[in-house]
C-alpha positions as CSV (number, residue, x, y, z in Angstrom):
1,M,53.2,-46.3,23.4
2,V,52.0,-43.8,26.0
3,E,51.9,-40.2,24.8
4,S,53.3,-37.4,27.0
5,A,51.0,-34.8,28.5
6,N,52.3,-32.3,25.9
7,V,51.5,-34.5,23.0
8,E,48.0,-35.0,24.5
9,R,47.8,-31.1,24.8
10,V,48.7,-30.7,21.1
11,R,46.0,-33.2,20.1
12,A,43.5,-31.4,22.3
13,I,44.3,-28.0,20.7
14,I,44.0,-29.4,17.2
15,A,40.8,-31.2,18.0
16,S,39.4,-28.0,19.4
17,I,40.3,-26.0,16.3
18,N,38.7,-28.8,14.2
19,Q,35.5,-28.4,16.2
20,M,35.7,-24.6,16.0
21,D,35.8,-24.6,19.8
22,I,38.1,-21.5,19.9
23,E,37.4,-20.8,23.6
24,S,39.0,-24.1,24.5
25,V,42.1,-23.3,22.4
26,I,42.4,-19.9,24.1
27,A,42.0,-21.4,27.6
28,M,45.0,-23.6,26.9
29,A,47.3,-20.6,26.2
30,A,49.6,-18.8,28.6
31,E,49.0,-15.0,29.1
32,D,52.4,-14.3,27.5
33,I,52.1,-16.7,24.6
34,V,54.3,-16.0,21.6
35,V,53.0,-16.8,18.1
36,N,55.8,-16.9,15.5
37,V,55.1,-17.3,11.8
38,P,58.4,-16.9,10.0
39,F,56.9,-17.0,6.5
40,A,53.8,-14.9,7.2
41,V,51.8,-13.5,4.4
42,P,53.2,-10.0,3.5
43,G,51.5,-7.4,5.6
44,Q,51.0,-9.8,8.5
45,P,53.3,-9.7,11.5
46,E,55.8,-12.6,11.9
47,T,55.6,-12.4,15.7
48,Q,52.8,-11.6,18.0
49,Q,53.0,-11.7,21.8
50,G,50.3,-12.0,24.5
51,R,47.0,-13.6,24.9
52,D,45.1,-10.6,23.4
53,S,46.7,-11.0,20.0
54,F,46.3,-14.8,20.2
55,V,42.6,-14.4,20.9
56,V,42.2,-12.1,17.8
57,A,44.0,-14.7,15.6
58,M,42.0,-17.6,16.9
59,E,38.7,-15.8,16.7
60,G,39.5,-15.1,13.0
61,I,39.4,-18.8,12.1
62,P,35.5,-19.2,12.2
63,V,35.1,-15.8,10.5
64,M,37.5,-16.7,7.7
65,F,36.4,-20.3,7.2
66,S,33.0,-22.0,7.0
67,R,34.9,-25.3,7.3
68,F,38.4,-25.8,8.6
69,T,40.1,-29.0,9.7
70,L,43.7,-29.9,10.6
71,Q,45.2,-33.4,10.4
72,I,48.4,-34.3,12.2
73,N,50.5,-36.5,10.0
74,H,53.6,-36.9,12.1
75,I,54.4,-35.9,15.7
76,Y,57.7,-35.6,17.4
77,D,57.9,-35.2,21.2
78,V,60.8,-33.5,22.9
79,P,59.7,-33.8,26.5
80,D,63.0,-32.6,28.1
81,Q,62.4,-29.2,26.4
82,D,58.6,-29.1,26.8
83,V,58.3,-28.9,23.0
84,V,56.3,-30.9,20.5
85,L,57.1,-30.7,16.7
86,F,54.5,-31.9,14.3
87,E,53.6,-32.0,10.6
88,M,50.0,-31.4,9.6
89,E,47.8,-30.4,6.7
90,S,44.7,-28.3,6.5
91,N,41.5,-28.6,4.6
92,G,39.0,-25.8,4.6
93,E,36.5,-23.6,2.8
94,F,36.6,-19.8,2.8
95,A,33.4,-18.4,4.2
96,I,33.2,-15.4,1.9
97,N,33.1,-17.3,-1.4
98,G,33.2,-21.1,-0.7
99,T,36.5,-21.7,-2.4
100,D,38.7,-24.5,-1.0
101,Y,41.8,-24.0,1.0
102,G,44.5,-26.5,1.9
103,N,48.1,-26.2,3.0
104,R,50.9,-28.1,4.8
105,Y,52.5,-27.1,8.0
106,M,55.5,-27.7,10.3
107,M,54.5,-26.7,13.8
108,L,56.4,-26.3,17.0
109,F,54.4,-25.9,20.2
110,G,56.2,-25.0,23.5
111,F,54.6,-25.6,26.9
112,R,55.3,-24.2,30.3
113,D,53.5,-25.5,33.4
114,G,51.0,-27.2,31.1
115,E,50.1,-24.1,29.2
116,L,50.8,-23.4,25.5
117,C,53.5,-20.6,25.6
118,L,54.9,-20.9,22.0
119,W,53.2,-21.4,18.7
120,R,55.6,-21.5,15.8
121,E,54.0,-22.2,12.4
122,Y,55.8,-22.8,9.1
123,Y,53.6,-23.0,6.0
124,N,53.7,-22.0,2.4
125,S,52.4,-18.4,2.5
126,L,52.3,-18.3,-1.4
127,I,49.6,-21.0,-1.3
128,L,47.5,-18.9,1.1
129,Q,48.1,-15.7,-1.0
130,E,47.1,-17.5,-4.2
131,Q,44.0,-19.1,-2.7
132,M,43.0,-15.8,-1.1
133,A,43.4,-13.7,-4.2
134,P,39.7,-14.1,-5.3
135,I,38.6,-13.1,-1.8
136,F,40.7,-9.9,-1.9
137,E,39.1,-9.1,-5.2
138,L,35.6,-9.6,-3.7
139,M,36.5,-7.4,-0.8
140,Q,37.9,-4.6,-3.0
141,G,35.1,-4.8,-5.6
């Protein structure tokens, strides 16, 4: 089966994140990208808009993690709406203390003229909070 250009873009974005090639991810984003995380960790915004805030979020990945990979498990293409839905899981290691991190995600990426314009991410923020608790203790101590 031939994949759509948008599915290929999703795979390229995830591969770039896995290689910690953050500049490539940023280059695929529209100036007015909207990032929406409906179940964000308390204290973090649910919605951010614009490339500047996207850059800050993406540049935080190699700072937070010494190792971080994403694996797409299922992908659903909606070409008539320029949307790709996909399920994935993460496997990483926090840079500050070497503890493991893993979570599962439902993602929705929207595209306009070949650029990523919507990043909607659903994940279990309680898992992130639990796994980050020792890091917060180190930072406060």
